PDB file of C-alpha atoms in Angstrom:
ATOM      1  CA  UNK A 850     139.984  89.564 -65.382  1.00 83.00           C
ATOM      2  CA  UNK A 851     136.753  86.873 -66.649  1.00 92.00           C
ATOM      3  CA  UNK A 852     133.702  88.584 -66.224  1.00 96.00           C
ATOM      4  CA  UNK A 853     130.497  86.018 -65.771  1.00 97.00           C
ATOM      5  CA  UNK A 854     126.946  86.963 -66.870  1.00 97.00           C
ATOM      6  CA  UNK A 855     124.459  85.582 -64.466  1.00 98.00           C
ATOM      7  CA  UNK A 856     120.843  84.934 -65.349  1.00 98.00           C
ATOM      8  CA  UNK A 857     119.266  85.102 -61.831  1.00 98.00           C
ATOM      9  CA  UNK A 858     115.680  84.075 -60.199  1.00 98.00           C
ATOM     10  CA  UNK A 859     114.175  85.545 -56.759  1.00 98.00           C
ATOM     11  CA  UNK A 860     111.351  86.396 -54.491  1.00 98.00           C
ATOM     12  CA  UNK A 861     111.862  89.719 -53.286  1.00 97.00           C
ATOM     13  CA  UNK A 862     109.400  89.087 -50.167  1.00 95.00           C
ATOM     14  CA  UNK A 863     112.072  88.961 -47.595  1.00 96.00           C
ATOM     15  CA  UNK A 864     114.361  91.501 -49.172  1.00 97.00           C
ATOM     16  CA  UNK A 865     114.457  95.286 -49.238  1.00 96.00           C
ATOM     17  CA  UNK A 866     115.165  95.372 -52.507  1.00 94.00           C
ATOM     18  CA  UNK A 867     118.185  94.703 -54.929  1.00 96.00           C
ATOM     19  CA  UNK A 868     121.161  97.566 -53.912  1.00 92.00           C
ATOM     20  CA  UNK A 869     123.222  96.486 -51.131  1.00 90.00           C
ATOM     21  CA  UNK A 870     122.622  98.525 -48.105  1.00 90.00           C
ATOM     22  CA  UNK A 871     124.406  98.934 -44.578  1.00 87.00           C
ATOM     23  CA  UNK A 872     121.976  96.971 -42.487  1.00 88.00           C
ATOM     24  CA  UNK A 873     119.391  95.533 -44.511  1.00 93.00           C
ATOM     25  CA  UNK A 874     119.119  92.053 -46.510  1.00 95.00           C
ATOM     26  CA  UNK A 875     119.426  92.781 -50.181  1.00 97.00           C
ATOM     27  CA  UNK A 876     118.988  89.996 -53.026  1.00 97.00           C
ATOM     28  CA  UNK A 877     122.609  92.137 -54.052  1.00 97.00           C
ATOM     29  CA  UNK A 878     124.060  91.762 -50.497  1.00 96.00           C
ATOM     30  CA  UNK A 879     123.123  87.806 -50.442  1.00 97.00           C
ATOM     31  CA  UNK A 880     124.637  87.233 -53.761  1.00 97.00           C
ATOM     32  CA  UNK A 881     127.888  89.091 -53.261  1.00 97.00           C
ATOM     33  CA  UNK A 882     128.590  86.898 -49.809  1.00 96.00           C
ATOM     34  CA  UNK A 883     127.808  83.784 -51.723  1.00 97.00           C
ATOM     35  CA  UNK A 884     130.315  84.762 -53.916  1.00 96.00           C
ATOM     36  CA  UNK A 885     133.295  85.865 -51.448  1.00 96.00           C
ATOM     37  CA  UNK A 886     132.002  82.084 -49.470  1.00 95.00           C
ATOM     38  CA  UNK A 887     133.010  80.139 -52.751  1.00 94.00           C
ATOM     39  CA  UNK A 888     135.829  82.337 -54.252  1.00 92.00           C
ATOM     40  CA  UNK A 889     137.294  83.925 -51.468  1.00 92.00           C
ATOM     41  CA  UNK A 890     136.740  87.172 -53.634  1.00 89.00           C
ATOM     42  CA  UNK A 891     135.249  90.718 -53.000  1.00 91.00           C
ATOM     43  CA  UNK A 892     132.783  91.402 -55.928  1.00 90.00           C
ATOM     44  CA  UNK A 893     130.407  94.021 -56.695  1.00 92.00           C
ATOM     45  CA  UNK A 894     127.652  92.628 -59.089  1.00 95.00           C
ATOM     46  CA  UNK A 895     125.911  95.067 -61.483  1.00 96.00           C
ATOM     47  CA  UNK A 896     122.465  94.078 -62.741  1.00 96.00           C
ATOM     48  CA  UNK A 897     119.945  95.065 -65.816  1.00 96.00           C
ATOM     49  CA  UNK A 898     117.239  96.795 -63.459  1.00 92.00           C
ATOM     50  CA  UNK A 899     117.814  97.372 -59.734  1.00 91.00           C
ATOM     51  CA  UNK A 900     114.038  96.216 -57.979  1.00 94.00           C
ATOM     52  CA  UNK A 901     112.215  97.600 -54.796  1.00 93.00           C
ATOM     53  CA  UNK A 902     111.716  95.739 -51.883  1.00 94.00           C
ATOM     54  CA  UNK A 903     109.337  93.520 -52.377  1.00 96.00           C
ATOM     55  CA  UNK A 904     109.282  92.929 -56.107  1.00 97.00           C
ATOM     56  CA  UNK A 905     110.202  89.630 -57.518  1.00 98.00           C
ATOM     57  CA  UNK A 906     112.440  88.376 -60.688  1.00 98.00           C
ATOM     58  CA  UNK A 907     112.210  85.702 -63.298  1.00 98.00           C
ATOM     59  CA  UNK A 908     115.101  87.119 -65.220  1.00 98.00           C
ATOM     60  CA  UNK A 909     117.282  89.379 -64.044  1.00 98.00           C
ATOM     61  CA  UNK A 910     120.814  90.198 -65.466  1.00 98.00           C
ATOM     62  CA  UNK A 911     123.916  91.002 -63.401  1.00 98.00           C
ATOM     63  CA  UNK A 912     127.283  90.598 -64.315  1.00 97.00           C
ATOM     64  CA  UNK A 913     130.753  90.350 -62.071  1.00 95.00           C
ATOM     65  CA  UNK A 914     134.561  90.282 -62.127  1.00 95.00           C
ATOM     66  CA  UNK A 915     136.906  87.209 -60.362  1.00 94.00           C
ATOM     67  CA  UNK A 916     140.333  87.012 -60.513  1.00 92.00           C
ATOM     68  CA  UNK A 917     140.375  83.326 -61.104  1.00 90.00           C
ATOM     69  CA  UNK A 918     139.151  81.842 -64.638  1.00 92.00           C
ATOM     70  CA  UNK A 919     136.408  79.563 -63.276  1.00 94.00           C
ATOM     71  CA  UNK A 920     134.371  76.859 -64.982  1.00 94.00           C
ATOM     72  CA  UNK A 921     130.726  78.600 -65.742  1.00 95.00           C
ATOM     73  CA  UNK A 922     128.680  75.543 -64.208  1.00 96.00           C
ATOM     74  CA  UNK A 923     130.956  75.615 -61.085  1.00 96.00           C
ATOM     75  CA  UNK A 924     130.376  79.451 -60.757  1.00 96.00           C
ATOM     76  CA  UNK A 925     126.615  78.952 -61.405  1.00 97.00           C
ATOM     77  CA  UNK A 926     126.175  75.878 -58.873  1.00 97.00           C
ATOM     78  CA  UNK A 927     128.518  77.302 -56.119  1.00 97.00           C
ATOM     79  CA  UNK A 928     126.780  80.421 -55.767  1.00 97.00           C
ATOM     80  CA  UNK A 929     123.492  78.314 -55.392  1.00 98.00           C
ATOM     81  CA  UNK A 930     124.916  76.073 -52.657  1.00 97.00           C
ATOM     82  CA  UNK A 931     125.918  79.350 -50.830  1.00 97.00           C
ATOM     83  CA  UNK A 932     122.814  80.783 -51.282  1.00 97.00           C
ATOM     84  CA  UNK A 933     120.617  78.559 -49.745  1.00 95.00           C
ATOM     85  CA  UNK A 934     118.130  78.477 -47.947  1.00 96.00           C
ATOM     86  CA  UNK A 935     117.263  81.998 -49.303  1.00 97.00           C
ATOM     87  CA  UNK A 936     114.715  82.518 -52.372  1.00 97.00           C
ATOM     88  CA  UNK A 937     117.478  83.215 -54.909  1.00 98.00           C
ATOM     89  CA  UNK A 938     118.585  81.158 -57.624  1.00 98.00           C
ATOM     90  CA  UNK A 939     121.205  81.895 -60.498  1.00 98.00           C
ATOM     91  CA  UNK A 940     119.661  79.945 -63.418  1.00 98.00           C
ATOM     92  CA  UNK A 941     122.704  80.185 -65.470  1.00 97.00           C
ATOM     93  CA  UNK A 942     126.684  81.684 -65.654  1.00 97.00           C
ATOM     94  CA  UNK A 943     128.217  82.160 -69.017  1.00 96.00           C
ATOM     95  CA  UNK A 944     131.637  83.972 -69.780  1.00 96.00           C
ATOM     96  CA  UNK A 945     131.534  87.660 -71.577  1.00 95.00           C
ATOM     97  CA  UNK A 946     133.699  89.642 -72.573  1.00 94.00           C
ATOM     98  CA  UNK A 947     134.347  93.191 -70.150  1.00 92.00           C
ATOM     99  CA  UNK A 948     132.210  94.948 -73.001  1.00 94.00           C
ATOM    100  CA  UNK A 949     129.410  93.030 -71.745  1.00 95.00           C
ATOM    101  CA  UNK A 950     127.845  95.587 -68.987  1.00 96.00           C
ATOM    102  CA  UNK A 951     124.386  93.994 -67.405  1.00 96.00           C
ATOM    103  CA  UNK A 952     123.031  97.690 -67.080  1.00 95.00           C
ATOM    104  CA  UNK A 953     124.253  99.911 -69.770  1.00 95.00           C
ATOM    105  CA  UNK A 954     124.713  97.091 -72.657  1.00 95.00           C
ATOM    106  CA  UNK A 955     120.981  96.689 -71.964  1.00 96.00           C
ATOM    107  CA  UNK A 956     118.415  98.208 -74.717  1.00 96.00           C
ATOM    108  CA  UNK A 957     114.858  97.156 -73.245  1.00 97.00           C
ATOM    109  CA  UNK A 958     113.696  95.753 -69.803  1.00 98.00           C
ATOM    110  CA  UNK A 959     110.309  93.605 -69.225  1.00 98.00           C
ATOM    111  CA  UNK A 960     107.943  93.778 -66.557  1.00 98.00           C
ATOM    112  CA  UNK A 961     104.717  92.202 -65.665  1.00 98.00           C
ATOM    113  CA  UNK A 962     102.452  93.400 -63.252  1.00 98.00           C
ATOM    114  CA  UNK A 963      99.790  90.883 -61.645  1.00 98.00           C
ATOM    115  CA  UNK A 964      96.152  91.457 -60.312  1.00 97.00           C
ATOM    116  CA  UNK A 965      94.228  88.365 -59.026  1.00 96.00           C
ATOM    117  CA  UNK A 966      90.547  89.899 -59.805  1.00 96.00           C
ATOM    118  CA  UNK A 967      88.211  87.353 -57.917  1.00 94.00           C
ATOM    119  CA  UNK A 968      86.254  87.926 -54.668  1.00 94.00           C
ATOM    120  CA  UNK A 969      88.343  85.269 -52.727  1.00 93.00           C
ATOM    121  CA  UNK A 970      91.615  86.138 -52.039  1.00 93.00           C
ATOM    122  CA  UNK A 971      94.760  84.072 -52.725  1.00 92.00           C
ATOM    123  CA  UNK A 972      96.162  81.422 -51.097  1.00 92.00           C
ATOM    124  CA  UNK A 973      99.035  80.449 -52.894  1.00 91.00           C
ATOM    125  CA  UNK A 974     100.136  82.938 -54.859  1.00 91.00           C
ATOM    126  CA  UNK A 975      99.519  85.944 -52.041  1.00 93.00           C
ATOM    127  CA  UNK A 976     102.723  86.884 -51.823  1.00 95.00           C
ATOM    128  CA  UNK A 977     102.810  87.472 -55.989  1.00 96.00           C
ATOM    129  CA  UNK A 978      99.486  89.189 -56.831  1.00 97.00           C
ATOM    130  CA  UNK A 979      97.731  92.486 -56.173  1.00 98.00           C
ATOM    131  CA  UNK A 980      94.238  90.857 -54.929  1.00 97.00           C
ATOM    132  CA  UNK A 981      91.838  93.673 -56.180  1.00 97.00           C
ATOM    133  CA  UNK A 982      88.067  92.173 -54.967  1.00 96.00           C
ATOM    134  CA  UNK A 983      86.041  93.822 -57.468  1.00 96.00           C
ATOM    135  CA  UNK A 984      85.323  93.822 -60.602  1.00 95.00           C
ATOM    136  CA  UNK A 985      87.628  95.054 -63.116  1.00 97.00           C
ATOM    137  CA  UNK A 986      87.376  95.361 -66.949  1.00 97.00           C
ATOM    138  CA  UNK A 987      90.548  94.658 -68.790  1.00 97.00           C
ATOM    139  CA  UNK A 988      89.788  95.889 -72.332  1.00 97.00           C
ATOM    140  CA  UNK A 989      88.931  99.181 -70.707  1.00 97.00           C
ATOM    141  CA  UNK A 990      92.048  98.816 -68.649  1.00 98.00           C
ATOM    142  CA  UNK A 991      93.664  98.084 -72.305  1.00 98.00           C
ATOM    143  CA  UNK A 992      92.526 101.145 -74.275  1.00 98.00           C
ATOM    144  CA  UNK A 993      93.745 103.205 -71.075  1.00 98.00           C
ATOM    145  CA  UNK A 994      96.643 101.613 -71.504  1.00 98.00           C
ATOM    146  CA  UNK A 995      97.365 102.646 -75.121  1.00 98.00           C
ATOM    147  CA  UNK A 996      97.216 106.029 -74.357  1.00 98.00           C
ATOM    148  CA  UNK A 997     100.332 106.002 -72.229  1.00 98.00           C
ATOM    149  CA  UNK A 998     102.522 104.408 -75.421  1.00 98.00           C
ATOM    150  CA  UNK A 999     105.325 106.430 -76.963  1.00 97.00           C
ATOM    151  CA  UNK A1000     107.528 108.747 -75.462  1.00 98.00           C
ATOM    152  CA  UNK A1001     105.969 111.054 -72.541  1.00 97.00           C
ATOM    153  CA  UNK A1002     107.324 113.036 -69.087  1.00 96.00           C
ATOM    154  CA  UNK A1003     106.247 110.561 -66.986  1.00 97.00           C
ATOM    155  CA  UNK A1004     106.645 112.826 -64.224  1.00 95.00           C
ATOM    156  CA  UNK A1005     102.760 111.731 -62.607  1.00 96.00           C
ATOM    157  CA  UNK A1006     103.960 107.996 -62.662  1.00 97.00           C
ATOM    158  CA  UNK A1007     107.422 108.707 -61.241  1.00 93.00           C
ATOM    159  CA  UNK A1008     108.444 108.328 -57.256  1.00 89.00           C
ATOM    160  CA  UNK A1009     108.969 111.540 -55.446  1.00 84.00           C
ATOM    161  CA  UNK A1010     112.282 109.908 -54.739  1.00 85.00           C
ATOM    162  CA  UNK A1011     113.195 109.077 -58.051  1.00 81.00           C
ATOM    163  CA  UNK A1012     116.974 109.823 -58.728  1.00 81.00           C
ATOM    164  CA  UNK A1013     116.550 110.002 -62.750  1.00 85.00           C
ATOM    165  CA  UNK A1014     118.268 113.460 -64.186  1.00 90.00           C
ATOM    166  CA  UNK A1015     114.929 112.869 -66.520  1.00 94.00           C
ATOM    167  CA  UNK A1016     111.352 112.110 -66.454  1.00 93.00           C
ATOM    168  CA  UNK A1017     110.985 111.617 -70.183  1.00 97.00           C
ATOM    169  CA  UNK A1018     111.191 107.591 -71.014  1.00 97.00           C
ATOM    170  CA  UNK A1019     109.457 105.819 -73.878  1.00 97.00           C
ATOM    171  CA  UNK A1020     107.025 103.091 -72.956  1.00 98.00           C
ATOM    172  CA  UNK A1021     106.969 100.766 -75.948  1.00 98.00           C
ATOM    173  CA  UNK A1022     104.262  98.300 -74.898  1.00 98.00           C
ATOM    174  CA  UNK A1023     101.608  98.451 -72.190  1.00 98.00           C
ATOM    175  CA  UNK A1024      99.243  95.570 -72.751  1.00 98.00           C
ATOM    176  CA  UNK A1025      96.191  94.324 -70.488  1.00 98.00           C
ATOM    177  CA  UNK A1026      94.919  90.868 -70.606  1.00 97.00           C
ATOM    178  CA  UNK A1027      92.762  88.589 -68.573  1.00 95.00           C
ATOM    179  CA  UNK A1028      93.998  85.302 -67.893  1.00 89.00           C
ATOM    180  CA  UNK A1029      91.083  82.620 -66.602  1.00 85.00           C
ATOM    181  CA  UNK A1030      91.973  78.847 -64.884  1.00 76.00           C
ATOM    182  CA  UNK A1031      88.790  77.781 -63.277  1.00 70.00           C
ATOM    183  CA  UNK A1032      88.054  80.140 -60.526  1.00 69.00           C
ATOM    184  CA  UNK A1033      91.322  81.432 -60.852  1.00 73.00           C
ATOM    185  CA  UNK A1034      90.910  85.029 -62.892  1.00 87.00           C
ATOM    186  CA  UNK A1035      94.449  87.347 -62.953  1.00 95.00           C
ATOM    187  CA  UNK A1036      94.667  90.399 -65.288  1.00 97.00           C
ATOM    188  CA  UNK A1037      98.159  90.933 -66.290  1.00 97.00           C
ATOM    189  CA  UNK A1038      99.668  94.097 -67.114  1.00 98.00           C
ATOM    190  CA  UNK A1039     102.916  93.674 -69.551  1.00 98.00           C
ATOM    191  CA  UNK A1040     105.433  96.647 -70.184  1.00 98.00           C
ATOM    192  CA  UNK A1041     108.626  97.206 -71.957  1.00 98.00           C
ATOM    193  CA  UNK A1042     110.869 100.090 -72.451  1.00 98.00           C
ATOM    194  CA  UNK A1043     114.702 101.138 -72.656  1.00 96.00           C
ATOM    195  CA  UNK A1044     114.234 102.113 -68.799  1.00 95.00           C
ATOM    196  CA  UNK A1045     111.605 103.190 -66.562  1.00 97.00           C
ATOM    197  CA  UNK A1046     111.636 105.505 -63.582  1.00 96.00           C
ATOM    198  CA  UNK A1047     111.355 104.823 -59.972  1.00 94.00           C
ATOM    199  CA  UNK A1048     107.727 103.599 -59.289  1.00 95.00           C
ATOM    200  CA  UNK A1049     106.388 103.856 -62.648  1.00 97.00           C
ATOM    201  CA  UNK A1050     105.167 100.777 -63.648  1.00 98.00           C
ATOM    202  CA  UNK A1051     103.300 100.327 -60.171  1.00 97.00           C
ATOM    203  CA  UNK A1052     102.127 103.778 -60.599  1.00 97.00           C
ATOM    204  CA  UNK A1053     100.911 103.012 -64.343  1.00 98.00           C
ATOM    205  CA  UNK A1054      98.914 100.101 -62.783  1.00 98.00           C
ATOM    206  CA  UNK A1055      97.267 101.500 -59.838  1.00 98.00           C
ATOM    207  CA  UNK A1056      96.231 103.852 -62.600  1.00 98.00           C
ATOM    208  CA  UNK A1057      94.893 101.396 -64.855  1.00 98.00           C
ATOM    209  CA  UNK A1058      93.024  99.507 -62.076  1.00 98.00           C
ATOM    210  CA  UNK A1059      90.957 102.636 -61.803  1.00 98.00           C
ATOM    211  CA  UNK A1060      90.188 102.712 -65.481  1.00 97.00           C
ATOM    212  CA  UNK A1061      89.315  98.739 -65.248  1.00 97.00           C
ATOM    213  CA  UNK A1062      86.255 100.151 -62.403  1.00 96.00           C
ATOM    214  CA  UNK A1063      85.299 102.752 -64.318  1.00 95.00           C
ATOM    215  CA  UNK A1064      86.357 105.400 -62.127  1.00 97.00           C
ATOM    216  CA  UNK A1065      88.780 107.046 -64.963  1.00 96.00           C
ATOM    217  CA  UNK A1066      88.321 106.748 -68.796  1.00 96.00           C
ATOM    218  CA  UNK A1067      90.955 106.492 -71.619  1.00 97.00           C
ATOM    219  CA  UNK A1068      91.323 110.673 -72.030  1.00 97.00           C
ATOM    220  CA  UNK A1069      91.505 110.656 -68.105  1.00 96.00           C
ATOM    221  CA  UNK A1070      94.713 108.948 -68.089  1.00 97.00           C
ATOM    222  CA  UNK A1071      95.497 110.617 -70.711  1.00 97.00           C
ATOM    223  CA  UNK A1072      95.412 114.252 -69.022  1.00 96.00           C
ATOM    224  CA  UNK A1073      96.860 112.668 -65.763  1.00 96.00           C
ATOM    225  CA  UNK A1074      99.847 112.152 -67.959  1.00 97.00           C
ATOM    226  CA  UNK A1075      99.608 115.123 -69.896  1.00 96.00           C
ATOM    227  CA  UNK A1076      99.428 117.465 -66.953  1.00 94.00           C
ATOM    228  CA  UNK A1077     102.259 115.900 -64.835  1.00 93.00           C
ATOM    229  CA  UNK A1078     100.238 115.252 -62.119  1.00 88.00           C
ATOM    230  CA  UNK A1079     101.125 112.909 -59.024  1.00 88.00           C
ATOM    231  CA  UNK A1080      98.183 113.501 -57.334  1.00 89.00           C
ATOM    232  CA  UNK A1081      95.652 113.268 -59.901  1.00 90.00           C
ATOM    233  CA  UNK A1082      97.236 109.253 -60.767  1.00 91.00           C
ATOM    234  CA  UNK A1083      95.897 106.121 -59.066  1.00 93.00           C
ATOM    235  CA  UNK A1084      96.980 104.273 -55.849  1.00 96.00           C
ATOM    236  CA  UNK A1085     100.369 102.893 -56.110  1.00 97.00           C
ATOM    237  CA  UNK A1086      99.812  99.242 -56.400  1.00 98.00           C
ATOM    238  CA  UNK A1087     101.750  96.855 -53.841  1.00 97.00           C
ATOM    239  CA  UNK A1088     105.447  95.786 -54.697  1.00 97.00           C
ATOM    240  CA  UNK A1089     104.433  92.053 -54.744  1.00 97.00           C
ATOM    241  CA  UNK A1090     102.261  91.937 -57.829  1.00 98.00           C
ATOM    242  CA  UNK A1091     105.838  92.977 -59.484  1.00 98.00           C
ATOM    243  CA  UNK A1092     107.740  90.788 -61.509  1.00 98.00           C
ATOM    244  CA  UNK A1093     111.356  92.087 -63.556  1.00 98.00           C
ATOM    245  CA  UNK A1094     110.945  89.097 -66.573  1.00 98.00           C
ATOM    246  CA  UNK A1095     113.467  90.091 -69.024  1.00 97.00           C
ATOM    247  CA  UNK A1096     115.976  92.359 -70.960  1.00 97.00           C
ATOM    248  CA  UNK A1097     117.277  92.236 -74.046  1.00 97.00           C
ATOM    249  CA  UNK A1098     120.238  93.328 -75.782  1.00 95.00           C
ATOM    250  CA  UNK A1099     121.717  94.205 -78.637  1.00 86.00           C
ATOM    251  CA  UNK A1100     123.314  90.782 -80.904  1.00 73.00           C
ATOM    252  CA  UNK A1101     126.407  92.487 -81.546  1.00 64.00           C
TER     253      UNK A1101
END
């Protein structure tokens, strides 16, 4: 049976999120009817790193099974066709072989996490940004950052929901910059790591958006993660200042 590889763009504003579910629109869901509309097949797509609702991609992995051997263009320009008008796109469809498994062939996953740090708010990129009014330093934000590097129990950065049998993960970059256009001023916060748990890396930044104020230091967010305490970490930033923009795997 050909399994495709699809390389897949979307804004998760209008969705709840990537996993199918009974009554709610998934970027899954939307993807798996375009499918069944072109190939008259029932597939289940599995992807690198399942998103919340809300939370956007730039490069997200999935891979799927059809019956039929189809051409990879037609795969990748049906499914678009079917999937308009909605905000997904599949940028590309390429053949692999059934080793090739979009979550568990994968050996790191990207994120970036995006604060617009200016007085005004946005106006057209609202629906992409954490607009955080005052001022924030990102080299403190930075050397907060570094603290959290290696491998840790995450446990005060992890969702209360979070189905992981572990809270240990290894965070192998964490890096705050400042970006500045004009008036336009956006800190980014870029991550990478084998996995990460539910929540974390919006967790990690409403933590590091407190250290950018001032109102925790570098050992601060060091303890928080130390101790293993939820309640002691910073607000849980918003969903849309999330982007999933990449994962790698192994050559072989």
């Amino acid at each position: 049976m050909p399994r495709y590889k699809l390389v897949i763009e979307y804004d998760g504003g209008p969705f709840c999120g990537w996993q199918r579910q009974a009554d709610d629109p998934t970027v899954q869901a939307a993807i798996e009817t375009a499918v069944t509309r072109f190939s008259g097949e029932t597939a289940r797509l599995t992807c690198a790193g399942r998103t919340d609702a809300g939370v956007h991609a730039i490069y997200q992995v999935a891979h799927l099974d059809l019956a039929k051997d189809w051409r990879t263009d037609t795969v990748r320009d049906a499914l678009n066709a079917h999937l308009r008008p909605q905000p997904v796109s599949i940028l590309s469809a390429e053949s692999v072989t059934d080793a090739f498994d979009a979550r568990h062939s994968a050996i790191r996953r990207h994120y970036r996490y995006r604060i617009l740090n200016r007085r005004s708010p946005a106006a057209l990129t609202r629906a992409h940004v954490w607009h955080v009014p005052w001022p924030l330093d990102a080299g403190l934000m930075h050397a907060a950052a570094q603290r959290l590097l290696g491998r840790h129990d995450f446990s005060a950065f992890r969702a209360a929901e979070c189905q992981a049998n572990s809270p240990v993960r290894t965070l192998e970059q964490l890096d705050v910059t400042r970006e500045r256009m004009g008036l336009f001023e956006e800190i980014v916060i870029a991550t990478s790591a084998r996995s990460f748990l539910h929540h974390q890396v919006r967790a990690m930044a409403g933590t590091l958006m407190l250290a950018g104020c001032g109102r925790l230091s570098a050992d601060d967010v060091a303890e928080i993660l130390a101790t293993k305490a939820k309640h002691r970490c910073g607000p849980l930033a918003p969903a849309c200042g999330l982007t999933f923009v990449g994962v790698d795997y192994d050559e072989k």
